[in-house]
PDB file of C-alpha atoms in Angstrom:
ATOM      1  CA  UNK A   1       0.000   0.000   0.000  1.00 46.00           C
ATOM      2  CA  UNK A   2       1.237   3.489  -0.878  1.00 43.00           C
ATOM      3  CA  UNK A   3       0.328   6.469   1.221  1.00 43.00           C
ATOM      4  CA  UNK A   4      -0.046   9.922  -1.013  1.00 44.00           C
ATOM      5  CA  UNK A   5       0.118  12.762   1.693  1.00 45.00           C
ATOM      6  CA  UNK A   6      -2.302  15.605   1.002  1.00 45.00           C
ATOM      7  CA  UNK A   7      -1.974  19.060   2.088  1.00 46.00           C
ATOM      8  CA  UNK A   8      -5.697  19.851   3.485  1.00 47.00           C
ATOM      9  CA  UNK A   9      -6.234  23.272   4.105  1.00 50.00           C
ATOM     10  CA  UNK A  10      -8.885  24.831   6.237  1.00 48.00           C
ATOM     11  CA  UNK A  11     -10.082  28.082   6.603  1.00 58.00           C
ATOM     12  CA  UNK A  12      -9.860  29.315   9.887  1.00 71.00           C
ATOM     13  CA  UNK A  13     -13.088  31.214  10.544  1.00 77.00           C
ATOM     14  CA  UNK A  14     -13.222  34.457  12.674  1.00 84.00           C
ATOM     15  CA  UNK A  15     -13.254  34.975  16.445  1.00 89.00           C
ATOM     16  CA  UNK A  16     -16.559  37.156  17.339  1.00 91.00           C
ATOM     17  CA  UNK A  17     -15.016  40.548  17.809  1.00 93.00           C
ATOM     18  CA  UNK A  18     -12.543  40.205  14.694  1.00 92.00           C
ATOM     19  CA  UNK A  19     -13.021  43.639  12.036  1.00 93.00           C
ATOM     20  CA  UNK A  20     -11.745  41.766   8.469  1.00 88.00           C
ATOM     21  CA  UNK A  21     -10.998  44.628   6.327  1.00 89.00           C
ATOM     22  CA  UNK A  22     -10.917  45.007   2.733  1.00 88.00           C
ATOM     23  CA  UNK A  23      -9.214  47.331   1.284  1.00 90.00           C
ATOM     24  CA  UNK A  24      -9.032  46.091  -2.593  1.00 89.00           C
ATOM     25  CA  UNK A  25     -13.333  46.978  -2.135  1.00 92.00           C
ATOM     26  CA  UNK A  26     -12.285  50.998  -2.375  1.00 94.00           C
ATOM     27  CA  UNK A  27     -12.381  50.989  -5.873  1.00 94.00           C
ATOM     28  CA  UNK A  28     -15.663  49.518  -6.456  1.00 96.00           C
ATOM     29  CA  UNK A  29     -17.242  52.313  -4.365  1.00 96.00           C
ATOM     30  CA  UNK A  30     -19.192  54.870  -6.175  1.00 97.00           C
ATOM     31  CA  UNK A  31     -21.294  55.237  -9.355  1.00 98.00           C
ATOM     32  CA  UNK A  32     -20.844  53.817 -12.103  1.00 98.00           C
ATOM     33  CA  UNK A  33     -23.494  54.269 -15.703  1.00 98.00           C
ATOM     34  CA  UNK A  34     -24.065  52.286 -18.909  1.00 98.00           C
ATOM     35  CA  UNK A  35     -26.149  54.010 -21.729  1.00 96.00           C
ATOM     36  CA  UNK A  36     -26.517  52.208 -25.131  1.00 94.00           C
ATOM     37  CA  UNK A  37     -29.380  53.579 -27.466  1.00 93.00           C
ATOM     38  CA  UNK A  38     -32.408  54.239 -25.062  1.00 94.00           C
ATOM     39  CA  UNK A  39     -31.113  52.279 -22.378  1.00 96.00           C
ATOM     40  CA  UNK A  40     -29.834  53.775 -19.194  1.00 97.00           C
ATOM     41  CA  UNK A  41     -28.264  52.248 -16.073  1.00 97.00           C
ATOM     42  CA  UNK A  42     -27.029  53.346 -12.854  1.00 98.00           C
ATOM     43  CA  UNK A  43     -25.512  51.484 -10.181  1.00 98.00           C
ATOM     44  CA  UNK A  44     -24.070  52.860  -7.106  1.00 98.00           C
ATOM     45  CA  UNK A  45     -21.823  51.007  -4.614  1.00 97.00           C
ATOM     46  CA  UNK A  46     -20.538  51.875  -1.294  1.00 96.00           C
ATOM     47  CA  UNK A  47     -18.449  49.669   1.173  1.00 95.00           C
ATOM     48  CA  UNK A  48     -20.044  48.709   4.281  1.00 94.00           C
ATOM     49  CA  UNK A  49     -18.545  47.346   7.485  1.00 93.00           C
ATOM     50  CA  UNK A  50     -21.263  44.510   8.264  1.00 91.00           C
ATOM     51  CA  UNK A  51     -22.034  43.079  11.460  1.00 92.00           C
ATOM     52  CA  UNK A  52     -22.545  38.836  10.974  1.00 89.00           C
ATOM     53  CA  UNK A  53     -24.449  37.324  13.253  1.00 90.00           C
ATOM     54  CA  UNK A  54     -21.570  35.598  14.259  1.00 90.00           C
ATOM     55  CA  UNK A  55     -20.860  38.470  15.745  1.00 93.00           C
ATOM     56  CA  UNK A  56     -17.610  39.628  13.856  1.00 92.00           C
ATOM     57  CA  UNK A  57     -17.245  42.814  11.391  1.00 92.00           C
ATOM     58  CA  UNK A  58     -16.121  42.356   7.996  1.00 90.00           C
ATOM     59  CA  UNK A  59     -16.282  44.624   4.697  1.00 92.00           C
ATOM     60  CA  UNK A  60     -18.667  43.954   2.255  1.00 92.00           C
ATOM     61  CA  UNK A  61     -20.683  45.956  -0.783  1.00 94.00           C
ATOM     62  CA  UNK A  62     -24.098  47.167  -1.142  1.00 96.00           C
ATOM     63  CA  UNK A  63     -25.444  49.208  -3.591  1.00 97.00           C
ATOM     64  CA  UNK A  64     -28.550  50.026  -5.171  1.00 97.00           C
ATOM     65  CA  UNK A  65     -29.193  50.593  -9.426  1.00 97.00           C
ATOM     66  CA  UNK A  66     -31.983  52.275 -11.409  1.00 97.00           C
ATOM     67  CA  UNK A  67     -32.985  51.284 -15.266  1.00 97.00           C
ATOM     68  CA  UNK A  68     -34.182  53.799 -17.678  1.00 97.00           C
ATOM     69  CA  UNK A  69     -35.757  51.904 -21.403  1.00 95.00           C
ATOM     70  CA  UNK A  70     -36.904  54.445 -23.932  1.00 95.00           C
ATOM     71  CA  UNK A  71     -36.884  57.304 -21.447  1.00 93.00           C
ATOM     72  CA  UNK A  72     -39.657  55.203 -19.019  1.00 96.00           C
ATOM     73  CA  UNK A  73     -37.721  53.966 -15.431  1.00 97.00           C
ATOM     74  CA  UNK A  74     -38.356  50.605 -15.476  1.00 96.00           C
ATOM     75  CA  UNK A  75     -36.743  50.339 -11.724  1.00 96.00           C
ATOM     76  CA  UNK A  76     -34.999  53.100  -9.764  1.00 97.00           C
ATOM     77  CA  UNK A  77     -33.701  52.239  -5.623  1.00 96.00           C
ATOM     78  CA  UNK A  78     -31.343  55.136  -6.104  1.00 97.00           C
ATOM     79  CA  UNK A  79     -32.998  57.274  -3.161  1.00 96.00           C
ATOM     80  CA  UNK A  80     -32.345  54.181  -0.858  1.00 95.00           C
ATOM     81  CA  UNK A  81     -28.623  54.858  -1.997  1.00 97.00           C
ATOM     82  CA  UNK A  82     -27.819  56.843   1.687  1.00 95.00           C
ATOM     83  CA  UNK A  83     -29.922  54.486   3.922  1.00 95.00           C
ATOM     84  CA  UNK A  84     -28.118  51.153   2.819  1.00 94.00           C
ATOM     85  CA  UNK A  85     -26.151  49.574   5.632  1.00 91.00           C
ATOM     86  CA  UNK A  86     -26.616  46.837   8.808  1.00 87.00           C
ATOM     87  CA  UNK A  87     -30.217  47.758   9.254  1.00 87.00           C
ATOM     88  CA  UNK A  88     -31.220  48.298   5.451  1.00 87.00           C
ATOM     89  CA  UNK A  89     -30.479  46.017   2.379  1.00 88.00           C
ATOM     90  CA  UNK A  90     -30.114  47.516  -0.907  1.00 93.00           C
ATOM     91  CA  UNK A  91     -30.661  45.676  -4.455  1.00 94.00           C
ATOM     92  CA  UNK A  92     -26.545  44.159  -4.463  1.00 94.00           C
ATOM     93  CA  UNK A  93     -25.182  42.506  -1.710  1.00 93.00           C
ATOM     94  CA  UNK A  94     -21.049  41.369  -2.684  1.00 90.00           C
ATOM     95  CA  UNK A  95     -19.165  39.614   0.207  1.00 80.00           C
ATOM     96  CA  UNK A  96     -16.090  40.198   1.201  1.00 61.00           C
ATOM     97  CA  UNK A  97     -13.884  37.395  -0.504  1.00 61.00           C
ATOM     98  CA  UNK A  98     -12.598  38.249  -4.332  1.00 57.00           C
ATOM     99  CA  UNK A  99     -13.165  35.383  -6.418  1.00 56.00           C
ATOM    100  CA  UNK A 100     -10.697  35.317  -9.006  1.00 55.00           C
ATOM    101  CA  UNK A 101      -7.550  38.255  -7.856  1.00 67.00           C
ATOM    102  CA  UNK A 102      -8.508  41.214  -6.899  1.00 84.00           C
ATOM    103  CA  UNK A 103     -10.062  42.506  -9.544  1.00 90.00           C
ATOM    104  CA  UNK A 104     -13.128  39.768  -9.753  1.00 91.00           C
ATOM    105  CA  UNK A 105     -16.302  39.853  -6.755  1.00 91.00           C
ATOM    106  CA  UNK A 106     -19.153  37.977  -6.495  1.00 91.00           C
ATOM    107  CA  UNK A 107     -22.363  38.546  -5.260  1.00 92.00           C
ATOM    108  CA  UNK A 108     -26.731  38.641  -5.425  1.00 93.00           C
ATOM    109  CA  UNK A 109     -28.533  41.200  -6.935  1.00 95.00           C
ATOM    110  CA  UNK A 110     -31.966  41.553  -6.435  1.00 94.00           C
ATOM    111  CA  UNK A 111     -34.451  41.558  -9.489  1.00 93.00           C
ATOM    112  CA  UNK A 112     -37.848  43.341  -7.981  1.00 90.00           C
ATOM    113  CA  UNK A 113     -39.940  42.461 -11.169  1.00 90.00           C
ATOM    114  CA  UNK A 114     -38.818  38.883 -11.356  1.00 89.00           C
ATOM    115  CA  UNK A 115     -39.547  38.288  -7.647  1.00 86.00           C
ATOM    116  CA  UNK A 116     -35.923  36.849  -7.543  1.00 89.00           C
ATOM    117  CA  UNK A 117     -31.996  36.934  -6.926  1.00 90.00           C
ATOM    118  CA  UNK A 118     -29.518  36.582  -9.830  1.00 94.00           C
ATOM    119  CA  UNK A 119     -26.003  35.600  -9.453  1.00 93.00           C
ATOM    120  CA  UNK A 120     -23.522  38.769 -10.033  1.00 94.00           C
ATOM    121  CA  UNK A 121     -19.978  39.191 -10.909  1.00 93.00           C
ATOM    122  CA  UNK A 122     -18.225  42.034 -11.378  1.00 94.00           C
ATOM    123  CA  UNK A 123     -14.704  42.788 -12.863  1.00 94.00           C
ATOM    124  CA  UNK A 124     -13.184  46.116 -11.981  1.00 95.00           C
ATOM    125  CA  UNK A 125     -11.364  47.375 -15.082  1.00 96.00           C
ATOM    126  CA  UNK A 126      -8.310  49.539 -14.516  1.00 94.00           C
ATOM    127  CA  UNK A 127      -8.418  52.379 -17.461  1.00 94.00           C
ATOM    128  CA  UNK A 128      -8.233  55.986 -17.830  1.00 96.00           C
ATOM    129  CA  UNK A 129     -11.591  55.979 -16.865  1.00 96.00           C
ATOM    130  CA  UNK A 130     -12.385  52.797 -14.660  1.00 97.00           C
ATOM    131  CA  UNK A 131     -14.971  50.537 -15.771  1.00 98.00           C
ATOM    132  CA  UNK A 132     -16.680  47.632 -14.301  1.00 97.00           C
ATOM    133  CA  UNK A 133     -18.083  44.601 -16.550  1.00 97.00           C
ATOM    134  CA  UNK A 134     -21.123  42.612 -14.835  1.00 94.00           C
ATOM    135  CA  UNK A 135     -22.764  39.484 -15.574  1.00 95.00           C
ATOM    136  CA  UNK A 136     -25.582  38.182 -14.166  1.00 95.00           C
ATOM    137  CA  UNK A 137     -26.698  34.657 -13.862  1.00 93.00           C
ATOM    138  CA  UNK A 138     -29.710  32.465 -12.171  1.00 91.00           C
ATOM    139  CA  UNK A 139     -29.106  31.467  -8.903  1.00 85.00           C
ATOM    140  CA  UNK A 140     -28.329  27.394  -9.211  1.00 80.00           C
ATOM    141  CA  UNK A 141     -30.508  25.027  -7.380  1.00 73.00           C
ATOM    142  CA  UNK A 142     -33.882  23.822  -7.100  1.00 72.00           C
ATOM    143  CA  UNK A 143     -36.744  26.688  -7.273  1.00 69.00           C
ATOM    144  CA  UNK A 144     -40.012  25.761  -5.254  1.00 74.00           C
ATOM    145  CA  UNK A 145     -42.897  28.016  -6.021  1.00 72.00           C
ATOM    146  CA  UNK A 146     -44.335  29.433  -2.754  1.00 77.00           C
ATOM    147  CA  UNK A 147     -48.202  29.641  -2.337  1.00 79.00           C
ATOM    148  CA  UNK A 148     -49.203  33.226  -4.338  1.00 79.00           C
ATOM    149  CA  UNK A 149     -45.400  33.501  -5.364  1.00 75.00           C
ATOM    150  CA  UNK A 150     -45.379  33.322  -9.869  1.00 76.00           C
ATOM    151  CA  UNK A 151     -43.938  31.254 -11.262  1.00 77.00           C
ATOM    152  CA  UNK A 152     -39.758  31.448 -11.351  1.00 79.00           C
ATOM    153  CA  UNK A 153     -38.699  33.165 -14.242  1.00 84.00           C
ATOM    154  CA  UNK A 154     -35.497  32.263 -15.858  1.00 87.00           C
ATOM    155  CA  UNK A 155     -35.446  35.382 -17.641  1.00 89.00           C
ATOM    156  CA  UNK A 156     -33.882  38.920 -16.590  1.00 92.00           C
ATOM    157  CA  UNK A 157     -35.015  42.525 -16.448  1.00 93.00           C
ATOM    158  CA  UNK A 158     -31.378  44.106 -16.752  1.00 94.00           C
ATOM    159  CA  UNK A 159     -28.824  42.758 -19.571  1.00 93.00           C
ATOM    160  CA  UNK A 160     -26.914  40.460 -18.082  1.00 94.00           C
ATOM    161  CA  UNK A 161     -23.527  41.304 -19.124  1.00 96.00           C
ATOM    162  CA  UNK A 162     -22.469  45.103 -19.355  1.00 94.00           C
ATOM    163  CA  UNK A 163     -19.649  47.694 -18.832  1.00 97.00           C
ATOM    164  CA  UNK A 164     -20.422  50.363 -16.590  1.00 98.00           C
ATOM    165  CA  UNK A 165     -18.468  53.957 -16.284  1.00 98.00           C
ATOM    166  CA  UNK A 166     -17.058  55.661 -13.497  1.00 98.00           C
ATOM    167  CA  UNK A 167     -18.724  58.858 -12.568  1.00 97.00           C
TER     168      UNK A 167
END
């Protein structure tokens, strides 16, 4: 018999107390536009240092978007833009953990008019004016229609892949 070691790792999970800070989150923060034709969207982010109810801190993003088709808003959170935080959810919610680098986060984003979350990634892009590219995605797993919920709708209300501008 031959014995292969294997190097196991395993995340060590924070203390209750512990702040995890993010710094490489900064330059996600603000607002950020896509207009095409008729179509308009806005997305603001801001960093938020959220309480888990683990009881530790650690930074994540919220943010909140409006969509303009043809000059009628088809959604628009951006007044809830000031009261996101602990107490107050907004339509994105990106954890703290980059997927791929630095430049690469994950998240949900809320989709009011589908009754549902999609998937979101965003890649910062560094240029003379920074640009982020999103793409949205179903959630994966098994949907169960609720009594008086609709059906679940595979399809989207925003596109799902776009580059937004800094503002």
């Amino acid at each position: 018999m031959v014995l292969i070691p294997a190097n196991i790792c395993h995340a060590q999970y924070p203390n209750p107390g512990d702040n995890i800070l993010n710094p490489n989150l900064d330059k996600f923060e603000g607002t950020w536009k896509f207009t095409s034709g008729s179509e308009e969207i806005i997305v603001q982010l801001k960093k938020v240092n959220y309480l888990s109810p683990n009881n530790y801190h650690y930074d994540i993003l919220m943010g909140v978007h409006s969509y303009k088709l043809n000059g009628v808003t088809i959604e628009d959170y951006l007044s809830n833009f000031n009261a996101i935080g602990q107490n107050q959810d907004g339509t994105i919610f990106i954890g703290n953990h980059p997927e791929d680098g630095a430049n690469k986060i994950v998240g949900t984003m809320n989709d009011p008019l589908k009754h549902k979350q999609n998937y979101i990634s965003i890649t910062f892009i560094d240029a003379v004016t920074p640009q982020i590219q999103w793409t949205l995605h179903n959630l994966s797993g098994v949907h169960i229609q609720k009594n008086g919920e609709p059906p679940f709708d595979n399809s989207f209300t925003l596109p799902q892949t776009l580059t937004l501008l800094k503002q």
